[in-house]
C-alpha positions as YAML, in Angstrom:
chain: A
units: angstrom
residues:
- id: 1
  name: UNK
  ca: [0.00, 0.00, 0.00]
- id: 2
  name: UNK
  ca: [2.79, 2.31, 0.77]
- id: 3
  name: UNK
  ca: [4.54, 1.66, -2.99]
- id: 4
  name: UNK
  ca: [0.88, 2.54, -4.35]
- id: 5
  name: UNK
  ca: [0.94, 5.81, -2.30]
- id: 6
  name: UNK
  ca: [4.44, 7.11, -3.21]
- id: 7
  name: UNK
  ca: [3.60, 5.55, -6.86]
- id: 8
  name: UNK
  ca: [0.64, 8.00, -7.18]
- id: 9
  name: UNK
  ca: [2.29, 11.00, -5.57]
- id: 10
  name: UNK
  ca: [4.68, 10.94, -7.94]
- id: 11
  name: UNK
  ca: [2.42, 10.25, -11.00]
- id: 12
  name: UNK
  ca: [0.58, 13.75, -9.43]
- id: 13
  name: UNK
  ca: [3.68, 15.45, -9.25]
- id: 14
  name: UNK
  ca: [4.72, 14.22, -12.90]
- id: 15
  name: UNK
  ca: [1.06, 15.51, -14.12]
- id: 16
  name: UNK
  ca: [1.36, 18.71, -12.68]
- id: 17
  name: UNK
  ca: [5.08, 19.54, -13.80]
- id: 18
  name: UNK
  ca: [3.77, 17.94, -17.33]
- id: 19
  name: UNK
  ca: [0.95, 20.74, -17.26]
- id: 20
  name: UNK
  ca: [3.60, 23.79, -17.17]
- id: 21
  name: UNK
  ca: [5.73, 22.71, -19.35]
- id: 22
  name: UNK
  ca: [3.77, 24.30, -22.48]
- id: 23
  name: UNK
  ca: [3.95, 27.73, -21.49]
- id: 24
  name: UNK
  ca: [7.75, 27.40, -20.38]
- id: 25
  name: UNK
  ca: [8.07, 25.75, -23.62]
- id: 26
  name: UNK
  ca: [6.58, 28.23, -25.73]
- id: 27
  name: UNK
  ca: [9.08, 31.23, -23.39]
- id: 28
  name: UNK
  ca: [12.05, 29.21, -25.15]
- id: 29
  name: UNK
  ca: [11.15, 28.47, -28.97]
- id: 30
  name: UNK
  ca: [9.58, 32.38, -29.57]
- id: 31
  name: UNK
  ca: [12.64, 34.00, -27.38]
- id: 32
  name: UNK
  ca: [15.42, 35.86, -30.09]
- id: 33
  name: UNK
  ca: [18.63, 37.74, -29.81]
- id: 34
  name: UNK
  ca: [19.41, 40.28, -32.01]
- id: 35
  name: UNK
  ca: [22.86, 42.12, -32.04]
- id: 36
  name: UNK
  ca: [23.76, 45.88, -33.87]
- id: 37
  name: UNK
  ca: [21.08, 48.68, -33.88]
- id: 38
  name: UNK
  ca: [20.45, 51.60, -36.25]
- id: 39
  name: UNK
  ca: [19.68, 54.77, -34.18]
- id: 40
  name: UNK
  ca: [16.08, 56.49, -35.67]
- id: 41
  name: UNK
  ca: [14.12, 60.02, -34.76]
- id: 42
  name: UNK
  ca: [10.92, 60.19, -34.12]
- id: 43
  name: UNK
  ca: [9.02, 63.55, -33.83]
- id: 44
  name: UNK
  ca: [9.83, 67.11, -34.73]
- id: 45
  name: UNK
  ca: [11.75, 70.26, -32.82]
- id: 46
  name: UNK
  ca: [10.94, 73.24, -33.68]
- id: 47
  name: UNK
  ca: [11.87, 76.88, -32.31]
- id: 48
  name: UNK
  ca: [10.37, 80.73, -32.74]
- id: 49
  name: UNK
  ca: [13.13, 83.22, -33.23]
- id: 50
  name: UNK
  ca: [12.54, 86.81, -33.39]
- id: 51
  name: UNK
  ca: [14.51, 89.49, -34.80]
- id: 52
  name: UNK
  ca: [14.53, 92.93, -33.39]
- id: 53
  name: UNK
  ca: [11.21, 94.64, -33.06]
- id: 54
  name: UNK
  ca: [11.35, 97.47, -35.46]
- id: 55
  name: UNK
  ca: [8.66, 100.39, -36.31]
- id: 56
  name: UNK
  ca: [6.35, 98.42, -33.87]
- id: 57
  name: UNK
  ca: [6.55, 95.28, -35.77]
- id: 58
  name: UNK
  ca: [7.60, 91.93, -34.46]
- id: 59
  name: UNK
  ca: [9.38, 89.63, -36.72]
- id: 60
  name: UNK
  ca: [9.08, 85.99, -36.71]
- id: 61
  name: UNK
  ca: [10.63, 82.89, -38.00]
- id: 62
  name: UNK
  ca: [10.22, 79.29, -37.01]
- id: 63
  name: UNK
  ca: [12.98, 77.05, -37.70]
- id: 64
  name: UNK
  ca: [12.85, 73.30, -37.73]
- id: 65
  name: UNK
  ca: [16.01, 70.94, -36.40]
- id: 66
  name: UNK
  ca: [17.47, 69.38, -38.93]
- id: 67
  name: UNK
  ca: [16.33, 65.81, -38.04]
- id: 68
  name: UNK
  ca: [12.90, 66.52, -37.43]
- id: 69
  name: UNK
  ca: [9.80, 65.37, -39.46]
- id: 70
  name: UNK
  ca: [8.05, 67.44, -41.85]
- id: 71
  name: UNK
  ca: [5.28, 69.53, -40.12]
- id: 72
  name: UNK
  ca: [2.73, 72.18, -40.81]
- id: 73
  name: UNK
  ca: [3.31, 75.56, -39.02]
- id: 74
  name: UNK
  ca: [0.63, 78.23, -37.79]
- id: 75
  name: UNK
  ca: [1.56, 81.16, -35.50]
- id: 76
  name: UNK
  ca: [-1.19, 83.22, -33.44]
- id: 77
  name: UNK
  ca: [0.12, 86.78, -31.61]
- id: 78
  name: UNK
  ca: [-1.64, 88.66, -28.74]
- id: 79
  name: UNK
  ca: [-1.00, 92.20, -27.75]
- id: 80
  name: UNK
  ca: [-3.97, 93.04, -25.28]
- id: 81
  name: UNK
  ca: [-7.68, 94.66, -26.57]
- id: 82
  name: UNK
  ca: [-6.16, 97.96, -26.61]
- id: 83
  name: UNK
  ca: [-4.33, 97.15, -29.75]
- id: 84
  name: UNK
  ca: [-5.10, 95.44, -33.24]
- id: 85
  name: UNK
  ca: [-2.34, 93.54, -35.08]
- id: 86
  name: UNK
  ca: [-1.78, 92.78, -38.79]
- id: 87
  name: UNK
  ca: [-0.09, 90.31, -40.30]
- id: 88
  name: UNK
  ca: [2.25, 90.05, -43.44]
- id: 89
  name: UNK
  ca: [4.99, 88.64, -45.53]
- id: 90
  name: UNK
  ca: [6.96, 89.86, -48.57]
- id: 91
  name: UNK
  ca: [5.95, 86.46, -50.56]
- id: 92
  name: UNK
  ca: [2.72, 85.26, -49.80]
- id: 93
  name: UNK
  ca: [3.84, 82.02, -47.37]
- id: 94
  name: UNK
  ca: [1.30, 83.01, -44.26]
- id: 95
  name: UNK
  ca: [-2.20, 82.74, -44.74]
- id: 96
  name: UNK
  ca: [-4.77, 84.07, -42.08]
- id: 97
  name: UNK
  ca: [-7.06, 80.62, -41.01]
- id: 98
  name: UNK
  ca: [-10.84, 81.42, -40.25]
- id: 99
  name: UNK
  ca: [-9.69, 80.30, -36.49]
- id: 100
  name: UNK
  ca: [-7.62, 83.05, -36.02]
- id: 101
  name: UNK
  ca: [-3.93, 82.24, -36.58]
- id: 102
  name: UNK
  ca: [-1.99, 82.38, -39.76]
- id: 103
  name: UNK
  ca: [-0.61, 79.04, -41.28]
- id: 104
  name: UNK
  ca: [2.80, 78.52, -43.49]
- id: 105
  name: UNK
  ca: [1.61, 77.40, -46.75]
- id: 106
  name: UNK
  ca: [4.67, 75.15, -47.39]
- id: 107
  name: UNK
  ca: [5.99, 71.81, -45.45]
- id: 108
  name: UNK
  ca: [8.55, 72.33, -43.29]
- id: 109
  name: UNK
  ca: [11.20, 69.86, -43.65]
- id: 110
  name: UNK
  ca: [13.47, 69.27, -41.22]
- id: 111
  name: UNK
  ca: [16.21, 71.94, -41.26]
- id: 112
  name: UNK
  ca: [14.86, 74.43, -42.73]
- id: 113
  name: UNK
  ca: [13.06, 77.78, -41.99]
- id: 114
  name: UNK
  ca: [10.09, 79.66, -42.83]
- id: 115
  name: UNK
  ca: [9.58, 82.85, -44.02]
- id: 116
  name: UNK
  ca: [9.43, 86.21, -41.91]
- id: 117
  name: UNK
  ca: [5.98, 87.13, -40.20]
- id: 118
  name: UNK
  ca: [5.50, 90.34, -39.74]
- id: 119
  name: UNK
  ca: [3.34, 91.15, -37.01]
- id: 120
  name: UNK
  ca: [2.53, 95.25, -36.22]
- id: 121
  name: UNK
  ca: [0.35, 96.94, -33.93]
- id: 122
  name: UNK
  ca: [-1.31, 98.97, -35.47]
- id: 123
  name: UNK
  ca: [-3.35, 102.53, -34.91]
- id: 124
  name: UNK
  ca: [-0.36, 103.26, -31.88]
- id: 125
  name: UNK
  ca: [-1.25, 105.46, -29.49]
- id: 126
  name: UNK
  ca: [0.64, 108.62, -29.21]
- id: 127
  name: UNK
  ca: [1.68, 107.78, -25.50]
- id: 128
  name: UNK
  ca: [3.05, 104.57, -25.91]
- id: 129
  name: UNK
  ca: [6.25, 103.66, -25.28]
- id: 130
  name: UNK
  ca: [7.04, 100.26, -25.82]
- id: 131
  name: UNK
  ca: [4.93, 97.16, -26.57]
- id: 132
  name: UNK
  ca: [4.30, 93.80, -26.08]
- id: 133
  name: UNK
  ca: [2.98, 91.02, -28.45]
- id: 134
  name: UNK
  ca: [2.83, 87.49, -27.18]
- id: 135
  name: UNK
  ca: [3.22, 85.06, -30.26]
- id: 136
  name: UNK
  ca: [1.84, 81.54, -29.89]
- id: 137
  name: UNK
  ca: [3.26, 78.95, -32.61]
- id: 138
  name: UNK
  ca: [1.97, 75.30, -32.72]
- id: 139
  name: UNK
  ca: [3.23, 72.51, -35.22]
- id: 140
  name: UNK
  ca: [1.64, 68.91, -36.08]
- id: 141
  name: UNK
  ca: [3.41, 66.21, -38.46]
- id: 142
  name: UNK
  ca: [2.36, 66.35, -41.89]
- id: 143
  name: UNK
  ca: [-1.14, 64.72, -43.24]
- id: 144
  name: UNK
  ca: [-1.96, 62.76, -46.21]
- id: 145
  name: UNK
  ca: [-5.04, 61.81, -48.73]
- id: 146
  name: UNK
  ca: [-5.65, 58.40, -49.51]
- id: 147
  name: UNK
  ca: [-3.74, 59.55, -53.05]
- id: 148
  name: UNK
  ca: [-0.76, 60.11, -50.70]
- id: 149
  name: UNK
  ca: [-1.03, 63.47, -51.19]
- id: 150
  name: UNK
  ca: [-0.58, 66.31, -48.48]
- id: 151
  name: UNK
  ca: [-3.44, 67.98, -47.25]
- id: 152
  name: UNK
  ca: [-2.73, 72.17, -46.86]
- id: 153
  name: UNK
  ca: [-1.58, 73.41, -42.97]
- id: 154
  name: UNK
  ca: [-5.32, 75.22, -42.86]
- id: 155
  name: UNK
  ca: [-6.86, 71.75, -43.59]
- id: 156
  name: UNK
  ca: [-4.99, 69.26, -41.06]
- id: 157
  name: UNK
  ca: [-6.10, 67.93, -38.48]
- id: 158
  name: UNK
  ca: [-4.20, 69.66, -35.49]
- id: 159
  name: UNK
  ca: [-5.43, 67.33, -32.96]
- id: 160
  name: UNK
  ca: [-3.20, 64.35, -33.91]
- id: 161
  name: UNK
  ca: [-0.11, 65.74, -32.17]
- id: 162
  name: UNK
  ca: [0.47, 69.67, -30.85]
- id: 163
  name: UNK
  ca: [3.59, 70.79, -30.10]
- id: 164
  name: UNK
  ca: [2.68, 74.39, -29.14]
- id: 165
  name: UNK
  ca: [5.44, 77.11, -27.99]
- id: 166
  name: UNK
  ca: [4.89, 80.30, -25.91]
- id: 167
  name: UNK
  ca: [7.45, 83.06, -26.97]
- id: 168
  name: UNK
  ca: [8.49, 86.49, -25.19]
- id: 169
  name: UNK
  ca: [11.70, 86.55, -26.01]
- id: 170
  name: UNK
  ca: [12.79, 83.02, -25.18]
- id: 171
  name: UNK
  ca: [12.29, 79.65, -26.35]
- id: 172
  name: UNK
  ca: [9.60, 76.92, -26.05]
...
């Protein structure tokens, strides 16, 4: 009775060890090594830089680093109710959106820059002395059709990714 006893135990034990074996199994037959790498970049960096105000104009630039993805630029500025701002460029790069800020018409690529935005306060009054005109930039990566063709910065969707930026005379 006592060989029957140890007999089953051990057919138990055997049963139960038998049971775990396919997971442990399956850990060593889909486990890989892999050696080297290739380092990638994922995302975008952009900065604002302004130039010197001049004439009550602020002048603005957004420049991309040079391993970042293409993305679509729009700028917004703010100088208080007091004051109204207009926007230009000498050729025709920033168009005004219906929501208020003013989008670069081309990509821009890693590297590169966009064209000057002009922003002035205009109808000055006579007492002022010196101003102040937040400017608000925001990017998102770059949008296709289902032809694989890019949609225009004013018709993105820029709610997939923001990367927004809050200048006075710093960085984001």
């Amino acid at each position: 009775m006592k060989k029957r006893s140890i007999f089953l135990a051990a057919l138990a034990a055997v049963m139960i060890a038998a049971g775990s074996v396919g997971s442990a199994w399956a850990y060593f037959t889909t486990y890989a090594e892999a050696q080297g790498g290739y380092p990638i970049s994922l995302g975008d960096e952009t900065t604002v830089e302004e130039e010197e105000p001049t004439d009550w104009t602020k002048h603005v630039f957004i420049t991309s680093k040079e391993d970042s993805e293409p993305v679509y630029v729009r700028v917004k500025a703010f100088a208080g109710s007091n004051y109204t701002l207009t926007y230009s460029d000498a050729n025709g790069k920033w168009i005004p959106g219906e929501d208020g800020y003013y989008y670069y018409v081309d990509i821009l690529e890693g590297g590169q820059q966009t064209e000057q935005l002009d922003i002035k306060i205009k109808d000055i009054p006579e007492d002022a002395k010196d101003f102040n005109v937040i400017v608000i930039y925001e990017t998102t990566p770059v949008q296709y059709d289902e032809n694989g063709n890019p949609y225009k910065a004013d018709e993105a969707d820029w709610n997939i990714k923001l990367d927004s930026g809050e200048v006075e005379g710093g960085n984001q």
